[in-house]
Structure formats: structure tokens, C-alpha cells
Short mmCIF file of C-alpha atoms in Angstrom, two decimals:
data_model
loop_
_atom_site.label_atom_id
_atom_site.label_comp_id
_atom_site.label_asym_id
_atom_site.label_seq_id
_atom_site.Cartn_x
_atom_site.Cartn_y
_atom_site.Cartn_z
CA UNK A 1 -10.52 21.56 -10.66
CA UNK A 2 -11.50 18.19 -11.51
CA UNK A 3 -14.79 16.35 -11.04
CA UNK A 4 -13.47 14.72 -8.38
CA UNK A 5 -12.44 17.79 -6.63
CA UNK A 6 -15.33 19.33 -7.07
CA UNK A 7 -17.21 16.33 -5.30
CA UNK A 8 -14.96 16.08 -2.59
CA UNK A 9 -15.74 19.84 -1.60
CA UNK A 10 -19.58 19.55 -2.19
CA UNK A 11 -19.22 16.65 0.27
CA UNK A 12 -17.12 18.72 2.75
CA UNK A 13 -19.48 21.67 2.68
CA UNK A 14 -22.22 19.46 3.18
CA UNK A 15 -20.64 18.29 6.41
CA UNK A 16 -19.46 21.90 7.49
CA UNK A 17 -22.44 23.81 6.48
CA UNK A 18 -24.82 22.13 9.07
CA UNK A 19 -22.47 22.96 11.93
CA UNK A 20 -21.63 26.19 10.65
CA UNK A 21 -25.93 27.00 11.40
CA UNK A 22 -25.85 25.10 14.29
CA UNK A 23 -23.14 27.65 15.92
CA UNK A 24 -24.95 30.92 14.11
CA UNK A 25 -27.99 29.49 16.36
CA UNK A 26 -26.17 29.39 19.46
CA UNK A 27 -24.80 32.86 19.35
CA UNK A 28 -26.23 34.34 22.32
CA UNK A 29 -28.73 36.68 21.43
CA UNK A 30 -30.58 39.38 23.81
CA UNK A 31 -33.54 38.35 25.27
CA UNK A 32 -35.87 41.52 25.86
CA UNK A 33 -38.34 40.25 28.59
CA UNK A 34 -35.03 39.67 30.60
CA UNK A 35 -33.82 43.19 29.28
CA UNK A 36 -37.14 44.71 30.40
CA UNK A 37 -37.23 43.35 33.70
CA UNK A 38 -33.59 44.68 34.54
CA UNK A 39 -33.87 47.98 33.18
CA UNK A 40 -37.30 48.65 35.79
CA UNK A 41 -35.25 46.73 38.39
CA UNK A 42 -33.02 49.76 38.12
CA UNK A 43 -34.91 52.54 38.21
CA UNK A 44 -36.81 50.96 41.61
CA UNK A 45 -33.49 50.54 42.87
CA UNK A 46 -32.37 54.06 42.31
CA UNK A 47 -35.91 55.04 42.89
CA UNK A 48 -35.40 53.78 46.77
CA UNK A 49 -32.33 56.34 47.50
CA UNK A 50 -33.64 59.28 46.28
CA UNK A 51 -36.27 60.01 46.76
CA UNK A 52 -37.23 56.88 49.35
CA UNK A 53 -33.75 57.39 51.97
CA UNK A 54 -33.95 60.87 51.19
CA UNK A 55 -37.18 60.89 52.88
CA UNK A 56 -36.85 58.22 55.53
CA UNK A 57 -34.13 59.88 56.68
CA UNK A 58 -34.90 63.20 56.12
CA UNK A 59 -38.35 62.89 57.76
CA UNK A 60 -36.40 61.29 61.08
CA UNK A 61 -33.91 64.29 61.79
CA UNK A 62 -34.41 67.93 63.26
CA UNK A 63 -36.15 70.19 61.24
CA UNK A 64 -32.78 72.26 61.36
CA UNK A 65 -31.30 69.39 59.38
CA UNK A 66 -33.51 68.27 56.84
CA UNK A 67 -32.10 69.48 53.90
CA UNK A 68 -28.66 68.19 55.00
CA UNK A 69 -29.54 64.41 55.16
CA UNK A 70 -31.28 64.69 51.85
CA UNK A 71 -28.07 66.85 50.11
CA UNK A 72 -25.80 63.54 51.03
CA UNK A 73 -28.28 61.22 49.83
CA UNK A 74 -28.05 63.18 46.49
CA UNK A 75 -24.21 63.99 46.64
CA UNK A 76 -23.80 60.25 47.19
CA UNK A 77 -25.25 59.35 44.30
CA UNK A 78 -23.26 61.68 42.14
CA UNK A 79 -20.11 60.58 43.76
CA UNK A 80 -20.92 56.86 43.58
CA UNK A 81 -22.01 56.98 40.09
CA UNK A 82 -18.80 58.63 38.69
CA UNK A 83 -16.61 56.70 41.10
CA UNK A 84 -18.32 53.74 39.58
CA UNK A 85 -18.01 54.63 35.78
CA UNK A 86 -14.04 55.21 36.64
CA UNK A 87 -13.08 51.97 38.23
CA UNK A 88 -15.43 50.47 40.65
CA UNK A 89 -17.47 48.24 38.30
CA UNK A 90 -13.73 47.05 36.96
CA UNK A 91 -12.52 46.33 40.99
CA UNK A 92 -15.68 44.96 41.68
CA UNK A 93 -16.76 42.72 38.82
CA UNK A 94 -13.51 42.37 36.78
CA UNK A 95 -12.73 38.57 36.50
CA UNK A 96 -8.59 38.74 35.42
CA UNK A 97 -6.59 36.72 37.09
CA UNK A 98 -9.06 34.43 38.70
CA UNK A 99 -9.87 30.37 39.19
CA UNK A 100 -11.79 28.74 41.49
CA UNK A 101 -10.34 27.00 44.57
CA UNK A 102 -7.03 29.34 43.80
CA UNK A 103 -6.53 32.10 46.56
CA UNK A 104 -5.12 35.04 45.13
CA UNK A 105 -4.89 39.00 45.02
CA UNK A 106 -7.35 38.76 42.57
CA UNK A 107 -9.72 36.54 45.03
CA UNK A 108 -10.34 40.33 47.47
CA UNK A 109 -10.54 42.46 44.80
CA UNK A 110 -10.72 43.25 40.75
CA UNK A 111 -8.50 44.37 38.55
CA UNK A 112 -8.73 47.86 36.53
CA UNK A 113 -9.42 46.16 32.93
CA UNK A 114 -12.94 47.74 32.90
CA UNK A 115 -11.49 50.99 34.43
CA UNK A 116 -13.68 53.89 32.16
CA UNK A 117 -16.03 50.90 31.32
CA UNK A 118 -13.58 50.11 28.24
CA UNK A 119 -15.00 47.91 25.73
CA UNK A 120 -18.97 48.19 27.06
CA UNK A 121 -21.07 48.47 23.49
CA UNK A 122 -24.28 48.74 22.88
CA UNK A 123 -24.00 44.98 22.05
CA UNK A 124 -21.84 43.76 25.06
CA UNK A 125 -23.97 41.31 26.85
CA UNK A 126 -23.86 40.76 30.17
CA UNK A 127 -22.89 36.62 29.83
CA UNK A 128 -24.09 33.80 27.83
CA UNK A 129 -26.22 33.12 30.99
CA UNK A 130 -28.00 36.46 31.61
CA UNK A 131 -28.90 37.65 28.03
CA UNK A 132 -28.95 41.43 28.89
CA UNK A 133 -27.00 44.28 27.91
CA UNK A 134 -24.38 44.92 30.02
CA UNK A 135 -24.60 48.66 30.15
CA UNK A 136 -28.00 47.61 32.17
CA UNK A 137 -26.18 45.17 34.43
CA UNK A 138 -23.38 48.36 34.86
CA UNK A 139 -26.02 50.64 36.23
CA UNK A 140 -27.84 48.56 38.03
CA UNK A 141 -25.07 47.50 39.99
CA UNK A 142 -24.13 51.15 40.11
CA UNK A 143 -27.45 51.78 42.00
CA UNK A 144 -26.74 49.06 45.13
CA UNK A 145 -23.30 51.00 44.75
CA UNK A 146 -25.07 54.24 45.36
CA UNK A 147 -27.67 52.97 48.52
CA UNK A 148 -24.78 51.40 50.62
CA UNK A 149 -22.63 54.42 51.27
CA UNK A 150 -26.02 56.37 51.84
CA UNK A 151 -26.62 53.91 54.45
CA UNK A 152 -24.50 55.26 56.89
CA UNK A 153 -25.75 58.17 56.87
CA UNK A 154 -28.35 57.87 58.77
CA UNK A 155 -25.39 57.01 61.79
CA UNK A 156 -23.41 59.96 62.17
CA UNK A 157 -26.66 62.07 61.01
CA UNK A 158 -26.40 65.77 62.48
CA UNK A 159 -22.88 66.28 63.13
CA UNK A 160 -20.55 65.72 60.37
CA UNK A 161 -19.20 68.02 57.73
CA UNK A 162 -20.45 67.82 54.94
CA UNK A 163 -17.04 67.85 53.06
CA UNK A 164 -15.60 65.55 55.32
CA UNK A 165 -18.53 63.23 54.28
CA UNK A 166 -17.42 63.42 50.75
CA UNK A 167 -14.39 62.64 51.05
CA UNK A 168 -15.12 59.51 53.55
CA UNK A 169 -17.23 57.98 51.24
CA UNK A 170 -15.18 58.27 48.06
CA UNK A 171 -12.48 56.47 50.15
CA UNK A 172 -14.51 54.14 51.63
CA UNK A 173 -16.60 53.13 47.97
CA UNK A 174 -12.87 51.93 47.32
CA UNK A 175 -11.63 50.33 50.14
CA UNK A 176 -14.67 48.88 51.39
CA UNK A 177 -17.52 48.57 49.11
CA UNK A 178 -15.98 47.15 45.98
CA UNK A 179 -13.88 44.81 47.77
CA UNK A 180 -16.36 43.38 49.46
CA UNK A 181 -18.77 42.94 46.44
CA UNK A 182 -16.11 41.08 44.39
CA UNK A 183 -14.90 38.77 47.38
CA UNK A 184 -19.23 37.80 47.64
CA UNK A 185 -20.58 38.14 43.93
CA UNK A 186 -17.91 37.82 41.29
CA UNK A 187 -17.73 34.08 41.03
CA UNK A 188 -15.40 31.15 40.59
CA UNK A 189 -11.86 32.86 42.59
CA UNK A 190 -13.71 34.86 45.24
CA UNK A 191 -12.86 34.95 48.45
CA UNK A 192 -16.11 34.29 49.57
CA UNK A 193 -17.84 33.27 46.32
CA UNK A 194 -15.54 29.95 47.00
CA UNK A 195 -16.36 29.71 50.82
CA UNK A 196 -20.07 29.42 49.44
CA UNK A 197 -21.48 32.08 51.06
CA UNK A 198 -24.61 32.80 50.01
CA UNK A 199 -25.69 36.09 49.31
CA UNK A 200 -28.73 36.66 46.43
CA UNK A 201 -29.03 40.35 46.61
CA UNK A 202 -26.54 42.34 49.24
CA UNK A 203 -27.37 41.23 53.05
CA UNK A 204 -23.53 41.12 53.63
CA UNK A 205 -22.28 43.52 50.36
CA UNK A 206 -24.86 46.21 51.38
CA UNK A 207 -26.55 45.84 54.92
CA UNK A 208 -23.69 44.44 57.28
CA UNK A 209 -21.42 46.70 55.16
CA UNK A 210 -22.90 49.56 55.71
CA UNK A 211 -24.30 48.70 59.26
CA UNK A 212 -20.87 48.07 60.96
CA UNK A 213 -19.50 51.33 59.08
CA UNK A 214 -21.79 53.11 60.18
CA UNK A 215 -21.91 51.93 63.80
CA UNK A 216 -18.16 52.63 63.62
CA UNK A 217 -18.97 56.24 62.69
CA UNK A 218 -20.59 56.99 64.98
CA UNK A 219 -18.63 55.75 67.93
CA UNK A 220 -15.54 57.53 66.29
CA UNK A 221 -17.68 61.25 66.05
CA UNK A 222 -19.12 60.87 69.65
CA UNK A 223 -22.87 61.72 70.50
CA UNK A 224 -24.54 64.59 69.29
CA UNK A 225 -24.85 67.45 71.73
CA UNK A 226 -27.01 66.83 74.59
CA UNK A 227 -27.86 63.33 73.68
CA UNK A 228 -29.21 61.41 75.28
CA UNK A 229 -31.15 63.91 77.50
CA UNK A 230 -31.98 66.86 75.27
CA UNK A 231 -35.38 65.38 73.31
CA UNK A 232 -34.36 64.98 69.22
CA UNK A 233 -37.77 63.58 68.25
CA UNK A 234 -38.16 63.25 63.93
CA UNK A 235 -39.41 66.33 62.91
CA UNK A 236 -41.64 64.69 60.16
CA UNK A 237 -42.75 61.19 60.22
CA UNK A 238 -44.98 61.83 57.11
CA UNK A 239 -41.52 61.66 55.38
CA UNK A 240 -40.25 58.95 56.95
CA UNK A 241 -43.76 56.72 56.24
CA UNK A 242 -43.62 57.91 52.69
CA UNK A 243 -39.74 57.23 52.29
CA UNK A 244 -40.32 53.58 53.92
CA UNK A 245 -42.82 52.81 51.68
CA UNK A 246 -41.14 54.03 48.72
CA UNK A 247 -37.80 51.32 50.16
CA UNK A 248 -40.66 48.58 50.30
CA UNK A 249 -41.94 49.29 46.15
CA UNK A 250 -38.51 49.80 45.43
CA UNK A 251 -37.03 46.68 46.69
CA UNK A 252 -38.72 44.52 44.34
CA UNK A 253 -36.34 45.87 42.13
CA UNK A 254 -33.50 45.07 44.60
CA UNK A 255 -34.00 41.85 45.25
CA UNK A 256 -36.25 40.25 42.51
CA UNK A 257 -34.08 42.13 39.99
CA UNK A 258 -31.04 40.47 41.53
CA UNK A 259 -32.41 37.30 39.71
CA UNK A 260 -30.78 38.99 36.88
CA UNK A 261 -34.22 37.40 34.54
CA UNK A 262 -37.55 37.69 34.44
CA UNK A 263 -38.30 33.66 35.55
CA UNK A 264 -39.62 31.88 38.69
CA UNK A 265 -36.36 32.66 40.87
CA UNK A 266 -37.45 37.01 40.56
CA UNK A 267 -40.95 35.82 41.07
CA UNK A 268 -40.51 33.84 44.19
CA UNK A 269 -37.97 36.76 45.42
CA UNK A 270 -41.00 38.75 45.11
CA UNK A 271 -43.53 36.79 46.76
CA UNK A 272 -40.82 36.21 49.59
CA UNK A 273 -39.88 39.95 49.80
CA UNK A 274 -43.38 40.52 50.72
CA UNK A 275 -44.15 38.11 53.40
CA UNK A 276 -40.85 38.85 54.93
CA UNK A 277 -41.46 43.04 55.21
CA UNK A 278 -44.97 42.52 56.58
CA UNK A 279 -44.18 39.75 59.06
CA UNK A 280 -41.18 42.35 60.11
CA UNK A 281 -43.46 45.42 60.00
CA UNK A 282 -45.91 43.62 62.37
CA UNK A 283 -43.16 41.61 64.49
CA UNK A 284 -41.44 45.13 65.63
CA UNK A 285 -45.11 47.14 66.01
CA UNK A 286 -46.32 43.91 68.26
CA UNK A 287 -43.03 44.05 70.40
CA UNK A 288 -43.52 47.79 70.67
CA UNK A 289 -47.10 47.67 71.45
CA UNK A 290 -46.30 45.15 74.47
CA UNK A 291 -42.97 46.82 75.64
CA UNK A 292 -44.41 50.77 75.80
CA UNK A 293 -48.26 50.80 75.30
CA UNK A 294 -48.55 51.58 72.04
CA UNK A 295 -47.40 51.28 68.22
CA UNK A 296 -45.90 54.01 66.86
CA UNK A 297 -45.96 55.08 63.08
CA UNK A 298 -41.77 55.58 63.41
CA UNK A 299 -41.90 51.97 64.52
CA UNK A 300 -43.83 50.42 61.95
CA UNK A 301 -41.99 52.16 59.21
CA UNK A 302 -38.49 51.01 60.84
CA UNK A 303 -39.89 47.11 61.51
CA UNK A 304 -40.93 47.75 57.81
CA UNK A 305 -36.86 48.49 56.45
CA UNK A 306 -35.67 45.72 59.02
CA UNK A 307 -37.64 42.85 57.55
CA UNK A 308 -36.55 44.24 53.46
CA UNK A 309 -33.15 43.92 54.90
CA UNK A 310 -33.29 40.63 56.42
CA UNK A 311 -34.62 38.77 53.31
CA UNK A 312 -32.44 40.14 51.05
CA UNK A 313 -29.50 37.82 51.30
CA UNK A 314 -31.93 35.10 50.89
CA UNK A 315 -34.88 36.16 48.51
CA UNK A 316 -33.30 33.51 46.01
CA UNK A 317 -33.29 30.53 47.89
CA UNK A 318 -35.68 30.70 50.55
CA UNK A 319 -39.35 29.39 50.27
CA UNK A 320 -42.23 31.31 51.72
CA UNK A 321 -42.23 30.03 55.42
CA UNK A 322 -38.91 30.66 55.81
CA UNK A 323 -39.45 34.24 54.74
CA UNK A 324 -42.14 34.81 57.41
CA UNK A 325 -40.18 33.23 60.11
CA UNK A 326 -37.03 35.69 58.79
CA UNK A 327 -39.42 38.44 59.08
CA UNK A 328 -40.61 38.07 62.59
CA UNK A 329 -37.42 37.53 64.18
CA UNK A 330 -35.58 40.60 62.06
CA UNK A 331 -38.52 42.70 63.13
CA UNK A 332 -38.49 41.91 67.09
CA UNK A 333 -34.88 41.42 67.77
CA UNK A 334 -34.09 44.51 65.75
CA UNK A 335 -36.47 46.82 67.50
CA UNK A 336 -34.94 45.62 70.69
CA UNK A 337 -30.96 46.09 69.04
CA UNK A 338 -32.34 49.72 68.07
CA UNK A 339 -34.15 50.63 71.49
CA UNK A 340 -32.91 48.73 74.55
CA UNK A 341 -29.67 47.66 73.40
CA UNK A 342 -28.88 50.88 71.87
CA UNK A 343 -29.76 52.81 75.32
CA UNK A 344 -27.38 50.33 77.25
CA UNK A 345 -24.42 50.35 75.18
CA UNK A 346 -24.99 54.31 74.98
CA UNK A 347 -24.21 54.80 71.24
CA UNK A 348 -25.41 57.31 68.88
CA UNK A 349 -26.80 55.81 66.27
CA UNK A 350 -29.05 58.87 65.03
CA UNK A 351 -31.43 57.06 62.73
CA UNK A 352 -30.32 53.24 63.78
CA UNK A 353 -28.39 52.43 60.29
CA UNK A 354 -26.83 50.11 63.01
CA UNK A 355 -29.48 48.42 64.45
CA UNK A 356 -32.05 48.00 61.54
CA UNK A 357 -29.29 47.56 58.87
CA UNK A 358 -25.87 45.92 60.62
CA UNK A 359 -28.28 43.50 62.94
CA UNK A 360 -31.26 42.79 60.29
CA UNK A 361 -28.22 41.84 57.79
CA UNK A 362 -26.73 39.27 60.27
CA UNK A 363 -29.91 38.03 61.44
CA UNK A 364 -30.76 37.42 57.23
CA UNK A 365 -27.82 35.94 56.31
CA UNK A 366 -27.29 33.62 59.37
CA UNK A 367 -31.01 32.32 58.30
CA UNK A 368 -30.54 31.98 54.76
CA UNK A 369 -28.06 28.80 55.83
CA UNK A 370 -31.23 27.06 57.54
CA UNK A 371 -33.73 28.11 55.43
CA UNK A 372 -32.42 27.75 51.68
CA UNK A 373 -32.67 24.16 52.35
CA UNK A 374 -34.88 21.93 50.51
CA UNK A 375 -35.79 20.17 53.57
CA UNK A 376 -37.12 23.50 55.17
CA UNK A 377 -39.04 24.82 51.90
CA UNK A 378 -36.31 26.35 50.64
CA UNK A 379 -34.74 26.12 47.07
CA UNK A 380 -30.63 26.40 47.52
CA UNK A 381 -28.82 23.84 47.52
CA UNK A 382 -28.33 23.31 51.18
CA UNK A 383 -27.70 19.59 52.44
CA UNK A 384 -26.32 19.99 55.41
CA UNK A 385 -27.60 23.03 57.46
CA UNK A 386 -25.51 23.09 60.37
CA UNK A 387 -22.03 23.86 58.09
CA UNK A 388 -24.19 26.48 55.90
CA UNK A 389 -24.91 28.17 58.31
CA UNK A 390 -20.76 27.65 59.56
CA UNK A 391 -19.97 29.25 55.75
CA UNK A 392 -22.48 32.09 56.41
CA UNK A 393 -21.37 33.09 59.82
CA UNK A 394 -17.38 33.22 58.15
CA UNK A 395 -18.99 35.30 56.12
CA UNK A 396 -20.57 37.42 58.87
CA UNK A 397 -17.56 37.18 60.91
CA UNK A 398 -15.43 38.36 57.79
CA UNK A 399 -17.34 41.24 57.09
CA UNK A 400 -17.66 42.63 60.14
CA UNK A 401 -14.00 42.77 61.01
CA UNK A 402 -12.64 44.19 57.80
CA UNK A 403 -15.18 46.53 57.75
CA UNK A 404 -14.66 47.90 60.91
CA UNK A 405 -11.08 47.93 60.89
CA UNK A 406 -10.73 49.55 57.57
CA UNK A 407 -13.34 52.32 58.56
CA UNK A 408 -11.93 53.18 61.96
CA UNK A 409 -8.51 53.89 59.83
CA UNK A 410 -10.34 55.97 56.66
CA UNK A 411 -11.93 58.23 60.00
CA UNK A 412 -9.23 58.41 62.26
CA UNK A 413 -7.06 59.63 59.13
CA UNK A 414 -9.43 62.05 57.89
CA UNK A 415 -9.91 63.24 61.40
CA UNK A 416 -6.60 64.37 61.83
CA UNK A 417 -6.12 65.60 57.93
CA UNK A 418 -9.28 67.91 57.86
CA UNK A 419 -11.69 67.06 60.87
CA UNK A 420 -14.83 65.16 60.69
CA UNK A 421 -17.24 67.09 62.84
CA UNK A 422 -18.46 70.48 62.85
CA UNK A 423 -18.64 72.53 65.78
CA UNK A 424 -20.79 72.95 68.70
CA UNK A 425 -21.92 76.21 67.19
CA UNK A 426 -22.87 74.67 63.85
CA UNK A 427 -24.45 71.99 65.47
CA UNK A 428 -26.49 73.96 67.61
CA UNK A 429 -27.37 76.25 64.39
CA UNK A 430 -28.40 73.13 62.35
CA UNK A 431 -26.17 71.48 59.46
CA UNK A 432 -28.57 73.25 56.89
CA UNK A 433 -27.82 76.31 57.54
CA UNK A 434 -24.06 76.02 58.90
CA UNK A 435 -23.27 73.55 55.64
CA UNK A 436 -25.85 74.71 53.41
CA UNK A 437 -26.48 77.79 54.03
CA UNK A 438 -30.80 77.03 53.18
CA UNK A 439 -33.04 76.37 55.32
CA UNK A 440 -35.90 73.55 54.98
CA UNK A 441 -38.83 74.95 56.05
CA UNK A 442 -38.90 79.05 55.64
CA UNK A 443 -41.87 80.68 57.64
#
């Protein structure tokens, strides 16, 4: 090599070596506050199924069917986790096949590249926006995965076999659920990712998902005997107060967490997660206290759930005066969907997944178009209220019908293949013993 050479490539390194650093520096790295944050977010969110539903619910049934409500709660979450592992992160998150503006198969639901979570490493982030591991973002997505179908429990409460429950859920986790959660979360190609819909932690994927389901379920199963006349009063509010406020800590995780960081947006979700659950909490105790005399502890702790699910769809976008006005009207108008409307429509919704869930999600993501505007303290980027909300209500509208349809099919079907309800006898006995065979209180 001559001199010259040997000049020429001192000069070229000189000019590569510089960029060559530049790029080593932008390698996405992991951030570990960020990391930190998520992996607590998850364990509150899993932490607000069992034990927190668990109880709620548990504590709001017949004594005779304690331990049933709290076995589904904990089957769920087996089945959900496993179901998830084996392809519903891949149909619910996997990108293949999409672009935005381009409506495609691919726009309703994911394809099965992640199927067994192939290729998740220890080092797989999660993107070279949210500087995470990815096996945190898995399971913490597996955990809102887990609380939906558990949900509807609390609709058909009492009367359904337990085996038929399994099965219903499995099939609905993969017609329903992950569907759903690509069309609103998965980004540029989704159905409703594309609309604009906006949806920060699950108001539509979880609430109104699992609120029209399980109003559905209900109407399909019938009443439980002797309701409405034969008194079915919870057999345990201490449960219920203790599972609501375990839902309230919990939620932090839920809906801060779904900032996906540890920055200002998961504080402000916070702060707004707050205001909203005690504005709720008091909203539906005051509209109590007026309409029968007095507040009850059962309708605290249900004005309490209604106001966590109202802000959750907006917890990202909405300022703190928004929040409170989200969590008065979710706590009156759903104490009057789970009381007065509830009586006059003559539905069974044992625990009121329905009204507290289905409603408070509407009501929450109907708002979130008003108040994620800057010009009503909010922080979205919402110019024009009036077709925000438009985009929400599609969203709403959207939702609710494929939801319902696709329900009413997975429970008509399983009705005829291997029944959904048990019989009068085993309802009269109690689901823990007639399912279970274990009672929950032995004296």
C-alpha cells in the first residue's frame, strides 16, 4: 500500500469513525426508571383481579356462592395467561401487514408472528419509544387481558356452570378481546387506531367490552331463581369494601402505567385517577342519600369502581377539572343505570358489570372527546370537540355492536353444545357446593 493509500484511508476513517459513535450512541438502550415503573404497574394491575375482584365480587354474592365467584376470578387468570402466551399478544399487538390510512384484514386483528412469544429475549425492547423490556410490556398487557373476561362475571354471577364458563371465555378472549385491543391500541393500520379514537388505558378495550358482554349474558341465561322478589342481599360487604379499595390502589397501575414511562403523562394519570374515583364515590353516595334516605357502604364502594372506570379512557389527556366533572356524572348516572334503570328494563345483572362497567365506559369515553382538549384543560390534541367526540361515539357505537353480536353467537352455540346454566337444584344448593363441591364458610 502506498503512502498515498494509506492517507486516503486515514482520511476515510476519520470521516466514518465519527458517525460510526454517533449510531453506537443512538442504539436504544433500556432505561430502568421506565423499567421500574412498568414492572409495579403490573403487579397493581394483577394485584386488582385477584385478590381485589375476587373480593368485590365475592363479598356481593350469597354466602352459598362465595367460593364460586372467586374460583373464576382465579381460573380466568390461568386461562387468560396461557391463552395469552399462545397467541393473543401476537393477534393483539402483532403489526404484519399493516399501514396507516390502508383498511385491511390486518386493520381488525393481528397476525400469529408472535404466536408462543417467538423471538421475546431478555433484550427485546419494547420500541425505540418506550425503552422497556418487552417481556414487561407482554405481561402487563397480559394482566388487562386477564381483568376483562373477569368482568363479566359479576353478570351472570350464580347460575352458570362453571365449565361452561371456561369454555366461554377462552372463546370469547379470541373473538372478542384481542380483536378489539388491536383495532384501538396497535397503531398506524387499526381500525380504530386510524378513526382516532382515543383510548389511554381500556374504557372501550376493557369496560364497554366487557360491560355489553356481560349484559348480553345475562339476558341470554335468564334471571336467577326468584329474582326479583326472593331478597339476594351481599352476604359480606367487608369483602366487597376491601376488594374496591384494593381496584382503587391498583388502578394506578392501570392507568398511570398505561403511560408506558415514568414522566409527567403517568403522573397526571395519577393525579386525574384520583379526583375522578372520589368525585364518583361521592356523586353515587349523594344521589343515593337523596333518592332512599341513606348511603350505603355497597354504594360507595360501587360509585367508587364507576368513577376508576370512567377516567380510564382518558387519564392521558384529560386535565384535572375534567376528571372531576367525569367523576360526578359516571358516579350519578351510573347508580341510576344500576338501580332504577336496571329495575325497569328487568335484567339480571347480579353484581351490575353492566351498569358500573358497560355505562361508566361510555360515559368516559364520550367525555374524553370534550375534555382532552386544550381549550377545556385538557392535554390531547383535540381542536375541534364536536367531531372528537363524533370519532369517540364510532367508537362506542362500534364496540357495542360487535360485541354483542359476537357474544350472543359464542352463548347461543355453547348453549346448545353443552348448556350454560346449571339447574334449579344446583342453584338452589349454591354453585360452591354443586360446582365445587367446598363450602365458604364451614360452621
Amino acid at each position: 500500500m502506498t503512502l498515498r493509500q494509506i492517507a486516503g484511508l486515514g482520511a476515510l476513517l476519520s470521516l466514518v469513525t465519527p458517525g460510526l459513535a454517533l449510531a453506537e450512541e443512538a442504539a436504544p438502550a433500556l432505561n430502568s426508571g421506565d423499567t421500574a415503573w412498568m414492572l409495579t404497574s403490573t403487579a397493581l394491575v394483577l394485584f386488582m383481579t385477584i385478590p381485589g375482584l375476587a373480593l368485590f365480587y365475592g363479598g356481593m354474592v350469597r354466602s352459598k356462592n362465595v367460593l364460586s365467584v372467586m374460583m373464576q376470578c382465579f381460573a380466568i387468570t390461568g386461562l387468560m395467561s396461557i391463552l395469552w402466551m399462545v397467541y393473543g399478544y401476537s393477534m393483539a399487538f402483532d403489526t404484519t401487514g399493516m399501514e396507516k390510512g390502508v383498511l385491511n384484514f390486518n386493520s381488525f386483528v393481528g397476525g400469529f408472528s408472535k404466536a408462543f412469544l417467538s423471538g421475546v429475549t431478555p433484550d427485546s425492547l419494547t420500541s425505540a419509544a418506550a425503552l422497556f423490556p418487552e417481556a414487561v410490556f407482554i405481561t402487563f398487557q397480559m394482566t388487562f387481558a386477564i381483568i376483562t373476561p373477569a368482568l363479566i362475571v359479576g353478570a351472570f354471577a350464580e347460575r352458570m356452570k362453571f365449565s361452561a364458563m371456561l369454555v366461554f371465555m377462552g372463546i370469547w378472549f379470541t373473538l372478542v378481546y384481542a380483536p378489539i385491543a388491536h383495532m384501538v391500541w396497535s397503531g398506524d393500520g387499526a381500525l380504530m387506531w386510524d378513526w382516532g379514537v382515543l383510548d389511554f388505558a381500556g374504557g372501550t378495550v376493557v369496560h364497554i367490552n366487557a360491560g355489553i358482554a356481560g349484559l348480553v349474558c345475562c339476558l341470554v341465561l335468564g334471571k336467577r331463581k326468584g329474582y326479583p322478589t326472593t331478597p339476594m342481599a351481599p352476604h359480606n360487604l367487608g369483602y366487597t369494601l376491601m376488594g374496591a379499595a384494593m381496584l382503587w390502589v391498583g388502578w394506578f397501575g392501570f392507568n398511570a402505567g398505561s403511560a408506558a414511562a415514568a414522566n409527567g403523562t403517568a403522573g397526571m394519570a395519577m393525579l386525574v385517577t384520583q379526583i375522578a374515583t372520589a368525585a364518583a364515590a361521592l356523586g353515587w353516595m349523594f344521589a343515593e342519600w337523596i333518592g332512599h334516605g341513606k348511603p350505603s357502604a355497597l354504594g360507595i364502594a360501587s360509585g367508587v369502581v364507576a368513577g376508576l372506570v370512567a377516567i380510564t379512557p382518558a387519564a392521558g389527556t384529560v386535565g384535572p377539572m375534567g376528571a372531576l366533572v367525569i367523576g360526578l356524572v359516571s358516579g350519578v348516572v351510573c347508580y341510576f343505570c344500576a338501580t332504577t334503570l336496571k329495575r325497569k328494563l328487568g335484567y339480571d345483572d347480579s353484581l351490575d358489570a353492566f351498569g358500573v362497567h358497560g355505562i361508566g365506559g361510555i360515559i368516559g369515553a364520550i367525555l374524553t372527546g370534550v375534555f382532552a382538549a386544550p381549550a377545556l384543560g385538557g392535554f390531547g390534541a383535540v381542536t375541534d370537540i364536536g367531531a372528537q367526540v363524533w370519532i369517540q361515539a364510532k367508537g362506542v357505537i362500534f364496540t357495542v355492536v360487535y360485541t354483542a353480536i359476537v357474544t350472543y353467537v359464542i352463548l347461543k352455540v355453547l348453549d346448545v353444545v353443552m348448556g350454560l346454566r346449571v339447574n334449579e337444584e344446583e342453584e338452589s344448593v349454591g354453585l360452591d357446593l354443586a360446582q365445587h363441591n367446598e363450602r365458604g364458610y364451614n360452621l
